[in-house]
Coordinates of C-alpha atoms and ligand atoms in Angstrom, one line a residue:
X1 CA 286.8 136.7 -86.7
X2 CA 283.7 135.0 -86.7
X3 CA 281.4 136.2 -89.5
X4 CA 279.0 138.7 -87.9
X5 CA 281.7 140.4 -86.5
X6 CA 283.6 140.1 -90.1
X7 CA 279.7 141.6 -91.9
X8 CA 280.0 144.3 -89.0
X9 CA 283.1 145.6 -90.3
X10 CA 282.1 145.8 -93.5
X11 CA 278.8 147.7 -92.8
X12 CA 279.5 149.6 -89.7
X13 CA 276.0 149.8 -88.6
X14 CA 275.0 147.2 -85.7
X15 CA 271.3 147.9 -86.4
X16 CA 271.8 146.1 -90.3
X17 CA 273.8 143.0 -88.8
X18 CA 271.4 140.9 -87.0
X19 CA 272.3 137.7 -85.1
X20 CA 269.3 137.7 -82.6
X21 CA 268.1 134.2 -83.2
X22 CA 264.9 134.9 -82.8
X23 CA 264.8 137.4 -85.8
X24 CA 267.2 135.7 -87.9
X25 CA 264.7 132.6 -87.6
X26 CA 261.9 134.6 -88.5
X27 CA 263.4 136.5 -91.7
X28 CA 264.7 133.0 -92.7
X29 CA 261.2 131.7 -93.2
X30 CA 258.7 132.8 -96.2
X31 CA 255.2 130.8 -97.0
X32 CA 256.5 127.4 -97.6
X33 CA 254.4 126.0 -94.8
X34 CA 252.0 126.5 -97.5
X35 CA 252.8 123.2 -98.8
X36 CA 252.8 120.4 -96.2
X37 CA 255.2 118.5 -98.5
X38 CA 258.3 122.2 -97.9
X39 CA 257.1 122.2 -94.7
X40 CA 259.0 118.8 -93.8
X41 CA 261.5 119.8 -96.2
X42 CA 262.0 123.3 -94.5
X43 CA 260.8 123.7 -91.4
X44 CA 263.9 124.4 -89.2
X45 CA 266.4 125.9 -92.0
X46 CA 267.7 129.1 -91.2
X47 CA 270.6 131.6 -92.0
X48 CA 273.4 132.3 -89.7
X49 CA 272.9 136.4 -90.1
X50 CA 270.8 138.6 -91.7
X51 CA 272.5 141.8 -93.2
X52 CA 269.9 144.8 -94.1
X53 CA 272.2 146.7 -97.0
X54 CA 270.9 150.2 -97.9
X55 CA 272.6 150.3 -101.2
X56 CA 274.4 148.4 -104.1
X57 CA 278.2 149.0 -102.8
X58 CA 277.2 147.5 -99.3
X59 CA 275.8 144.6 -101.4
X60 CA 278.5 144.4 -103.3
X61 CA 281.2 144.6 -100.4
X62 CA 279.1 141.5 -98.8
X63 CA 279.0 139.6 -101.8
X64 CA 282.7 140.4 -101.9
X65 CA 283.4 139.0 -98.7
X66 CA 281.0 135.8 -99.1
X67 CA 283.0 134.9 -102.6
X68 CA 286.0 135.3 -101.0
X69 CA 285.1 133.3 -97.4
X70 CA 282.6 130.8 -99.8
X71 CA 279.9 131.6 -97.8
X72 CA 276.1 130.9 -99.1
X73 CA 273.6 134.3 -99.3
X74 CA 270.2 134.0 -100.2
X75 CA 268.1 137.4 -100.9
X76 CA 265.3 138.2 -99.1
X77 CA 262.6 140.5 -100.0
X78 CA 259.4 140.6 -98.2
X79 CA 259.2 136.9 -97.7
X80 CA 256.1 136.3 -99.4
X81 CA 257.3 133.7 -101.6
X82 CA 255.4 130.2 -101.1
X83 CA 257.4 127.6 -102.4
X84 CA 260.7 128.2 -99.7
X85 CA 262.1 130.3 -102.1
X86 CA 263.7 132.6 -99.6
X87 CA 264.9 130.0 -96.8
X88 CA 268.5 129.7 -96.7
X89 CA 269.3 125.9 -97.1
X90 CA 272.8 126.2 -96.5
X91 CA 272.8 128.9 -93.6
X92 CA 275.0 131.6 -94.3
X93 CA 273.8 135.3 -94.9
X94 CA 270.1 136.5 -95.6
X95 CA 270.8 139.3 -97.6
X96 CA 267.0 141.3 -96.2
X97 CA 266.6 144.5 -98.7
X98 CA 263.6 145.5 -97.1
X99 CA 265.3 148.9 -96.4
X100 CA 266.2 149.7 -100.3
X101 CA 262.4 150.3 -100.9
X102 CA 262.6 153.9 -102.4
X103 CA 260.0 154.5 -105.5
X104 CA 262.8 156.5 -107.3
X105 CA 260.8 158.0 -110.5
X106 CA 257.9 157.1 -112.5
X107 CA 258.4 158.3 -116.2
X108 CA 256.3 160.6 -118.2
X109 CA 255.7 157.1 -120.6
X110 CA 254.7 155.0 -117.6
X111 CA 257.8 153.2 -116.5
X112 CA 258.5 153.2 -113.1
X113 CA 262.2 153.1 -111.4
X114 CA 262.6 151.4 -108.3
X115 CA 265.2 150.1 -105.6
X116 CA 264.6 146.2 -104.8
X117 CA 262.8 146.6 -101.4
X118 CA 260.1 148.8 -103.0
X119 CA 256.7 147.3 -101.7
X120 CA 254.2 147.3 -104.6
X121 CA 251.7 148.6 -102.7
X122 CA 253.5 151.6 -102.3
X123 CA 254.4 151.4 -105.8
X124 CA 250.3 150.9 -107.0
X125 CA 249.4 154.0 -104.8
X126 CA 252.3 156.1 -106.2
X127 CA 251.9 155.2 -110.0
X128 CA 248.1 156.1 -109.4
X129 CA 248.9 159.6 -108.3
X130 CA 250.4 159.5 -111.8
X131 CA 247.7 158.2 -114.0
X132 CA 249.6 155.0 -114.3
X133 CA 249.2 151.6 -112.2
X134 CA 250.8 148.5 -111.9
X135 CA 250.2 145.9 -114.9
X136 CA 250.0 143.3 -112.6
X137 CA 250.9 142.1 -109.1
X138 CA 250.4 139.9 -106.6
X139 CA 247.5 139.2 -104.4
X140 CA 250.6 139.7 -101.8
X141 CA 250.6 143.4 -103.0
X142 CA 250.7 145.3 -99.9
X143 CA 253.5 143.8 -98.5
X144 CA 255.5 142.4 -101.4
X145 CA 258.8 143.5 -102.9
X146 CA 258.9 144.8 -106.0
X147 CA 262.4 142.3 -106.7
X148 CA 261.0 139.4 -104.9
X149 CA 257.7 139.4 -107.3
X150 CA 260.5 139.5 -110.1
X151 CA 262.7 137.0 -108.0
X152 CA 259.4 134.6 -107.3
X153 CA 256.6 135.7 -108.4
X154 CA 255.0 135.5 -111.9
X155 CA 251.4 137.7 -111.8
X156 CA 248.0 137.9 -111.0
X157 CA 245.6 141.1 -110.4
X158 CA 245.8 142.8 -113.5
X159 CA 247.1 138.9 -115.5
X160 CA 244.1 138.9 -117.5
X161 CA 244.4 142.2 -119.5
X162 CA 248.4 142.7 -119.3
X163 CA 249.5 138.5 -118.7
X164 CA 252.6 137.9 -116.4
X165 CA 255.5 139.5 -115.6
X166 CA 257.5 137.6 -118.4
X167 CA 255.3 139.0 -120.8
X168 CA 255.0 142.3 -123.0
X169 CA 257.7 143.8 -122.0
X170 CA 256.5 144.3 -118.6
X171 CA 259.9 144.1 -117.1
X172 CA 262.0 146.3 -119.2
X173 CA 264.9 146.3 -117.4
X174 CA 266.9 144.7 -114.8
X175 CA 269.9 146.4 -112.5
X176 CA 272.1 142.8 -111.3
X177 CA 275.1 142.6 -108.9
X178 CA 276.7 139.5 -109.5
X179 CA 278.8 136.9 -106.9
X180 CA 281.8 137.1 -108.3
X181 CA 285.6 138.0 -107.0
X182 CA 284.8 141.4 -107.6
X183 CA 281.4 141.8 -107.9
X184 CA 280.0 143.5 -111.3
X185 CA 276.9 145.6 -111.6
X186 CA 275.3 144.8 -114.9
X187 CA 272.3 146.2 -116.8
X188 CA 269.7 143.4 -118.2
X189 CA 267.6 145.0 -120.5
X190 CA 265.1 143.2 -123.3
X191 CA 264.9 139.7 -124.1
X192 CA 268.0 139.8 -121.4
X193 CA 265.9 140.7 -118.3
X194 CA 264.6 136.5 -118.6
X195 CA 267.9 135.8 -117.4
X196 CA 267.3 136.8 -114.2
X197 CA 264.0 136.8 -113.9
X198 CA 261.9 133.6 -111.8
X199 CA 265.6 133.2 -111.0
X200 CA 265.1 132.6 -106.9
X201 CA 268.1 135.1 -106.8
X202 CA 270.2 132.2 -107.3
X203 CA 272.2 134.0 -110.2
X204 CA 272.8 137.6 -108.7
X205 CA 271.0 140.6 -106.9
X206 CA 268.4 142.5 -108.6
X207 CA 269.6 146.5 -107.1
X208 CA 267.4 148.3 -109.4
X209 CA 264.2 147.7 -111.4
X210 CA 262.4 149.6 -114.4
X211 CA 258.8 148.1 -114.8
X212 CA 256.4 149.4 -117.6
X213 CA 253.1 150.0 -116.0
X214 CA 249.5 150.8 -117.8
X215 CA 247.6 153.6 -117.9
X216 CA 245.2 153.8 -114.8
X217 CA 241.4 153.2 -114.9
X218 CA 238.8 153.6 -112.3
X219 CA 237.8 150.4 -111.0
X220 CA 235.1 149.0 -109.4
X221 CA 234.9 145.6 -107.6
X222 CA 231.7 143.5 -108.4
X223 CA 230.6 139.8 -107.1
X224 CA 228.3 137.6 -108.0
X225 CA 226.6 134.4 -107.1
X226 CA 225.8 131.3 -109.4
X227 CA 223.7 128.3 -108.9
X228 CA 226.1 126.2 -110.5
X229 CA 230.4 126.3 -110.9
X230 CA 229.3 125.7 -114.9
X231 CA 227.3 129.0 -114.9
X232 CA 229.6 131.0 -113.0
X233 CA 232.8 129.8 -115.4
X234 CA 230.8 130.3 -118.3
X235 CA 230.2 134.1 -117.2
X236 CA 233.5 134.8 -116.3
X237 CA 234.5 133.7 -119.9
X238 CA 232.2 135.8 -121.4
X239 CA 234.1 139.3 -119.7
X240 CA 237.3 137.4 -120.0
X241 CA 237.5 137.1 -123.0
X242 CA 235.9 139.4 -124.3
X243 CA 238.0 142.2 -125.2
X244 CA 235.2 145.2 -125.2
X245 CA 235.2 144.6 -121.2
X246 CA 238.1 146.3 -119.4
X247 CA 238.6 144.3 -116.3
X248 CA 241.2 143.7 -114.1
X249 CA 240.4 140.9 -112.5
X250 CA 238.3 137.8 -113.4
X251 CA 237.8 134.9 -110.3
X252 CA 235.4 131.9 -110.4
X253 CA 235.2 130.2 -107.3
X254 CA 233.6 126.2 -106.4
X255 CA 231.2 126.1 -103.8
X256 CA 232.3 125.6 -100.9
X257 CA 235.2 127.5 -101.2
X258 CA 233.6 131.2 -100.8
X259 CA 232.3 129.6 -97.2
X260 CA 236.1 130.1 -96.5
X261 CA 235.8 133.7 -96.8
X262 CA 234.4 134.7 -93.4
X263 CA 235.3 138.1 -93.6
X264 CA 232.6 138.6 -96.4
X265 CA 230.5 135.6 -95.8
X266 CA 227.2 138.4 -96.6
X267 CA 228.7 138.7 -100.3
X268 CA 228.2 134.8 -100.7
X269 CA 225.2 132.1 -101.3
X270 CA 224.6 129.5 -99.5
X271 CA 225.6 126.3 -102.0
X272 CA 226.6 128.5 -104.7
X273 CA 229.4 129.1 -106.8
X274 CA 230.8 133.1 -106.9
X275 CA 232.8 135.0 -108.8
X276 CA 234.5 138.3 -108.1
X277 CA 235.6 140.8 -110.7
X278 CA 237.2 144.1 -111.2
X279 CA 235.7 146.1 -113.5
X280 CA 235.9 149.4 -115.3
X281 CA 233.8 151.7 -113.4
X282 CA 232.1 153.0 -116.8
X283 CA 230.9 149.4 -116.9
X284 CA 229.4 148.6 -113.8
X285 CA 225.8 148.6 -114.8
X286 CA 226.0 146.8 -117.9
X287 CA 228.0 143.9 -116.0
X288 CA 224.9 143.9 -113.2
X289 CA 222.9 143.6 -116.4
X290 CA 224.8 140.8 -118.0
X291 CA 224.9 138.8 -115.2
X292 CA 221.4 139.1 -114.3
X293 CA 220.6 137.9 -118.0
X294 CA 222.9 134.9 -117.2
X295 CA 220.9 134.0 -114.2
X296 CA 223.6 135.2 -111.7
X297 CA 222.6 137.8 -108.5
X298 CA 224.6 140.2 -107.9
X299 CA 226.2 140.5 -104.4
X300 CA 228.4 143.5 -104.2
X301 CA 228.8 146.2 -106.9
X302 CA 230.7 149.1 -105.6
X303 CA 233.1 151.2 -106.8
X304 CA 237.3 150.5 -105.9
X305 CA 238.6 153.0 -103.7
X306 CA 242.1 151.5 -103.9
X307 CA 243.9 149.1 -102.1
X308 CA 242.6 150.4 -98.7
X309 CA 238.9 149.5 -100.0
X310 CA 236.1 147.4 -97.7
X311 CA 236.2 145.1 -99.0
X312 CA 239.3 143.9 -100.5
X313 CA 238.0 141.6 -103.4
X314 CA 241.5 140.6 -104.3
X315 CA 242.4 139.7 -100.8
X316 CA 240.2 136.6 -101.3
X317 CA 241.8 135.2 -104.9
X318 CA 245.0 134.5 -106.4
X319 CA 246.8 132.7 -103.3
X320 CA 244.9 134.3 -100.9
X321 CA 242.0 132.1 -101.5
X322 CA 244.5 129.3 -100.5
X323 CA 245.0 130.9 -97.4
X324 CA 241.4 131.2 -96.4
X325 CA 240.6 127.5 -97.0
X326 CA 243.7 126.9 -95.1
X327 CA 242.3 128.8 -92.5
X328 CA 239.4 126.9 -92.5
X329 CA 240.7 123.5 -92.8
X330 CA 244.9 122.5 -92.5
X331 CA 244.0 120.0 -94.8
X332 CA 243.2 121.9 -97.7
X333 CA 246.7 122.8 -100.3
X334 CA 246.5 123.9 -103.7
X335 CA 248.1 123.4 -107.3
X336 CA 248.7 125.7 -110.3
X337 CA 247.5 124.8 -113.2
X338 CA 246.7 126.1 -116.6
X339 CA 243.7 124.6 -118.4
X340 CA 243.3 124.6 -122.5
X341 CA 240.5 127.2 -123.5
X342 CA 239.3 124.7 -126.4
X343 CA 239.0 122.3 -124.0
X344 CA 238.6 123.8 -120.3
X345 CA 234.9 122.6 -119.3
X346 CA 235.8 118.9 -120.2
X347 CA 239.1 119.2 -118.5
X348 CA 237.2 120.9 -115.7
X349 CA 234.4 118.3 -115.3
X350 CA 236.8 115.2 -115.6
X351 CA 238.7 116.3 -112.8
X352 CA 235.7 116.8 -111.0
X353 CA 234.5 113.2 -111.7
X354 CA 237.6 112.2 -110.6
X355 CA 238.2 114.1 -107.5
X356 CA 234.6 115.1 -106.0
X357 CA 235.0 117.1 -103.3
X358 CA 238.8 116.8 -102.9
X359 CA 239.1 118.8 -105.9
X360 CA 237.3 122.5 -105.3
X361 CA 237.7 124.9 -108.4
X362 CA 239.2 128.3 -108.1
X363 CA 239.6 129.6 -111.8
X364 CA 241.8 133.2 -112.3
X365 CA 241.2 134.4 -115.8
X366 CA 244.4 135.5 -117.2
X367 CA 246.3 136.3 -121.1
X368 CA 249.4 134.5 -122.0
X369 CA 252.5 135.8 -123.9
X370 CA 250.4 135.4 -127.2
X371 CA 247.5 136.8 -126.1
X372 CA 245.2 134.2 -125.7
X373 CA 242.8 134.4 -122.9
X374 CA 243.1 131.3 -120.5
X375 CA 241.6 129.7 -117.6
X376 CA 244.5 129.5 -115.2
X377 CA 243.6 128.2 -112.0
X378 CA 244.6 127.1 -108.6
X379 CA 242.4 124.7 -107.2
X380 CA 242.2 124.1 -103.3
X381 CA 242.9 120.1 -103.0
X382 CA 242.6 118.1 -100.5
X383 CA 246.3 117.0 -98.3
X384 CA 246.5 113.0 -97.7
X385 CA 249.5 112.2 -98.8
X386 CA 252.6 113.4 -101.1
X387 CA 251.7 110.3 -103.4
X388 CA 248.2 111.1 -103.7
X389 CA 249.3 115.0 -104.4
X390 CA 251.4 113.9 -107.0
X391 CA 249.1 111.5 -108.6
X392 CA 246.3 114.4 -109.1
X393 CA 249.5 116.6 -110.7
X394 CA 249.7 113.7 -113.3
X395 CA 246.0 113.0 -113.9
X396 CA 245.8 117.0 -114.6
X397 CA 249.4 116.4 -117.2
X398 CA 247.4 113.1 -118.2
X399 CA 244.2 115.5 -119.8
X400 CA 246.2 118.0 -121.2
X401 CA 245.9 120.4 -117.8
X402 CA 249.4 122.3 -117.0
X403 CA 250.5 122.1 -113.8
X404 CA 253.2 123.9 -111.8
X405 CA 253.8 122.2 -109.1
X406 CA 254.1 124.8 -106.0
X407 CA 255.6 121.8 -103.8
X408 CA 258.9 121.7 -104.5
X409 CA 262.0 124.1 -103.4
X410 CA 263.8 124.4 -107.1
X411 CA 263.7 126.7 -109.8
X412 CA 262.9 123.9 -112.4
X413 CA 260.2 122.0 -110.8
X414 CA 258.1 125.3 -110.2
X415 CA 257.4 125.5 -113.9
X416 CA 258.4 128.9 -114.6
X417 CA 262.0 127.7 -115.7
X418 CA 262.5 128.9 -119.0
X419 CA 263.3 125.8 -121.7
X420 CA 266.1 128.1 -123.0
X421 CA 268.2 127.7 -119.8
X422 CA 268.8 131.1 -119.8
X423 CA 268.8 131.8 -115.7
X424 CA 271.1 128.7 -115.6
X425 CA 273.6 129.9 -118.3
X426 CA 273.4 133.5 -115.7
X427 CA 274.2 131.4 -112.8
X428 CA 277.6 130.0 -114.5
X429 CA 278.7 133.7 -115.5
X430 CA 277.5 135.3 -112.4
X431 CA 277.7 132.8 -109.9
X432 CA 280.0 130.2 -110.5
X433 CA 280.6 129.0 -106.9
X434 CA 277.2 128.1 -107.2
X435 CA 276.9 130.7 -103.3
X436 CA 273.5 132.4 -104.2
X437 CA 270.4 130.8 -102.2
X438 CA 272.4 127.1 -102.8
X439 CA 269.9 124.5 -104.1
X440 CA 267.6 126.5 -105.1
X441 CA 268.8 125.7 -108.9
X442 CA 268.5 121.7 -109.1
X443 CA 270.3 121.8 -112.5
X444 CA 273.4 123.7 -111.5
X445 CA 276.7 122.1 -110.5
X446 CA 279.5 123.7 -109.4
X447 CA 282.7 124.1 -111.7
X448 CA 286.3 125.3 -110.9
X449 CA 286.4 128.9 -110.1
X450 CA 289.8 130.1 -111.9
X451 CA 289.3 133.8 -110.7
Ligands
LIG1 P1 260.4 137.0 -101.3 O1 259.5 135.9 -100.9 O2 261.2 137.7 -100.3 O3 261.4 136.5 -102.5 C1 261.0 135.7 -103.5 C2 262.2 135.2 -104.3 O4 262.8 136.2 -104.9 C3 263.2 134.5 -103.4 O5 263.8 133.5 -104.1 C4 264.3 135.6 -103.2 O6 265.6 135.1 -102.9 C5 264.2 136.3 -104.5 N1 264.5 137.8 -104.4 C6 263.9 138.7 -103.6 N2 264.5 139.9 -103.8 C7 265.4 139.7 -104.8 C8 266.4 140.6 -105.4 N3 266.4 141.9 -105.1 N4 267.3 140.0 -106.2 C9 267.2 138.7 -106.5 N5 266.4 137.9 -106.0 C10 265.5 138.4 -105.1 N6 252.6 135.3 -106.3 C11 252.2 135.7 -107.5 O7 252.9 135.7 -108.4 N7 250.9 136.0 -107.7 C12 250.0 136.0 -106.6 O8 248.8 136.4 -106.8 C13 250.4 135.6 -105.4 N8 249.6 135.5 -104.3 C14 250.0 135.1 -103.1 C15 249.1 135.0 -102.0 C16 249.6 134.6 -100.7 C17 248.6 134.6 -99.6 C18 251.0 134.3 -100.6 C19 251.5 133.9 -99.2 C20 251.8 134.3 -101.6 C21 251.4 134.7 -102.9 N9 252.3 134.8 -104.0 C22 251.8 135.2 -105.2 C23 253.7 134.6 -103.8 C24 254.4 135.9 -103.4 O9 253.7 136.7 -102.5 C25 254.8 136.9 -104.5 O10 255.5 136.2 -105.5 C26 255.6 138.1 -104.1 O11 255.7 138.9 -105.1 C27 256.9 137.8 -103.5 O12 257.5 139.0 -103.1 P2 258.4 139.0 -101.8 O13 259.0 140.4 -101.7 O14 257.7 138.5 -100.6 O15 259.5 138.0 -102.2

């Protein structure tokens, strides 16, 4: 039987088997065409089915059946993702979860519960009506999965009080199914949950999630314009850093890249260099103070009304802003990169000696595992060639700037691979067939499977 008709069987439910090419093409692809360097490397790869489980013994009878028939799967969540995580390079099944998206409890303490598909959107809003929120999430958040911002993700709103996902405990614990003969559900919890996490969902499928989430503030959302990108950065350090400022969000943005934002073009100066905050409420008017005594203007000082607000600031940083300059111009891409606080305005200014204008900044504020308050960043560059890309990612090594590299399709090249090895040790226990989103894990290869 071929293998729809074999997933069929197994789910009963014609509606969750899908073979019509057209969708199976479309819930194959993610962001990748991001980067014009996975856009030749993707652009075409697809699965042969997509299956849409609606709970862990479905997964686990499919994973059953792919170990046995040795067919690839590769989990899909909301296909977000930007570096191809989610396109099948082997075909086989697209495991979609998007319908296990229940919020199933958020805790008296703050932790909240939740099946795979849960969009953290729906997530935000519900832990609001709580008094809690979401530590941090994507700039994605509306339409993001809860597992595929543990799968592929790693922060951003909320990074520069509460760092990334990998840090403090955020993610406290981890439900798995793994790809084995008989597929096992396992708990992660602790130092464990690393295992999995920034994995692709190359080593197993997250079914169930436990994220610890912060106490909710009232927000408002502030811009404000610079003369210079040196003014504006030095501002945003100030309330980054800072810790008697309670923010949520810290963005410095190089003229011209707020031209890019046509949606709110009134917010923005001609020639000038902006940055957008979230800040708390109670603190509104001494930030309007404080950056009128640093020579900025103040564009927009309102108060959040959640993620429904006009306007969205946070629809305009993180990897949004990428989007917009894309928008703008298809020759514009981007890198990650992590300057050194001692050093950030040389590093900053040597790369812009050495890049001009094909080198805009876009600085997110953010706090590291330690606690140190860092300018991460992900500058909009300028596409010629793969060479030329990669030469900038070594000048930025070369000064002591971080850099990971959002262009290639592996776990280890992204960056976020952990030293330790631990998702690769995962993928030998859980996955040993090497199955789960093939490729995806450069450093894996495939052993005899005994069992
Ligand atoms: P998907 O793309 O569906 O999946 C991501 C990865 O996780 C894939 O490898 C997938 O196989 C795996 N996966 C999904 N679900 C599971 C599961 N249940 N078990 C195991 N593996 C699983 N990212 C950030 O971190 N911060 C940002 O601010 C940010 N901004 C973005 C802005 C734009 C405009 C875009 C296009 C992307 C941005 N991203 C950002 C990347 C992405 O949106 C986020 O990482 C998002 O959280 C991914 O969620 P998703 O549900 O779309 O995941």
């Amino acid at each position: 039987m071929e293998l729809a008709a074999e997933l069929l069987d197994l789910m009963g439910d014609e509606t969750r088997v899908i073979t019509q090419a057209s969708v199976v093409e479309r819930l194959s692809r993610d962001f990748y065409w991001y980067s014009p360097v996975l856009r030749e490397l993707l652009d075409g790869k697809r699965a042969d089915v997509v299956v849409q489980p609606v709970s862990t013994d479905e997964i686990r009878a499919v994973l059953r059946y792919c170990h046995a028939h040795d067919v690839p799967v590769t989990v899909r969540g909301a296909g977000t993702g930007n570096y191809g995580q989610s396109v099948p390079l082997a075909g086989g099944v697209l495991l979609d979860l998007q319908r296990m998206d229940r919020v199933l409890d958020i805790s008296d303490d703050g932790v909240a519960e939740c099946e795979p598909g849960a969009r953290l959107g729906v997530l935000e809003t519900t832990a609001r009506e709580k008094g809690w929120e979401l530590r941090c999430y994507p700039s994605t958040v509306v339409k993001a999965s809860v597992g595929g911002f543990l799968g592929g993700g790693s922060g951003g709103i909320g990074s520069v009080a509460h760092g990334g996902l990998r840090d403090f405990n955020t993610v406290r614990a981890i439900e798995v199914v793994t790809m084995e003969a008989e597929p096992r559900v396992l708990m992660h919890e602790g130092e464990a949950v690393h295992d999995i996490l920034h994995a692709w969902g190359s080593n197993g499928v997250m079914t169930r999630i436990w994220l610890a989430l912060a106490p909710s503030v009232e927000w408002a959302q502030c811009a404000v314009s610079f003369r210079s990108f040196e003014a504006a950065f030095a501002f945003s350090e100030q309330i980054a850093v800072r810790s008697h400022w309670t923010k949520r969000l810290v963005t410095v943005f190089e003229w011209p890249i707020p031209s890019f934002f046509s949606p709110v073009r009134t917010l923005l100066r001609e020639g000038e260099a902006a940055v957008f905050l979230m800040i708390a409420e109670a603190q509104r008017a001494k930030l309007e103070d404080a950056a009128m005594q640093a020579n900025g203007n103040v564009t927009l000082s309102v108060a959040y009304g959640g993620l429904k607000s006009t306007p969205l600031l946070s629809d305009y940083t993180w990897n949004h802003t990428t989007l917009w300059a894309m928008k703008a111009d298809p020759t514009w891409t981007y890198l990650q990169c992590g300057f050194d606080p001692a050093r950030a305005t040389e590093q900053l200014a040597l790369l812009k000696t050495k890049y001009g204008a094909d080198f805009l900044h876009h600085i997110e504020w953010m706090k590291n595992g330690a606690g140190v308050v860092f300018p991460a960043a992900i500058p909009v560059v300028r596409f010629s060639t793969a060479e030329r890309l990669n030469e900038m990612i070594d000048y930025c090594r070369s000064i002591g700037v971080g850099v990971a590299n959002p262009h290639v399709n592996h776990v280890e090249g992204g960056g976020r691979y952990r030293e330790d090895n631990v998702q690769l040790q995962a993928k030998y226990r859980y996955d040993a067939k090497g199955l789960m989103n093939p490729g995806k894990m450069a450093t894996f290869e495939r052993r005899e499977v005994t069992a």
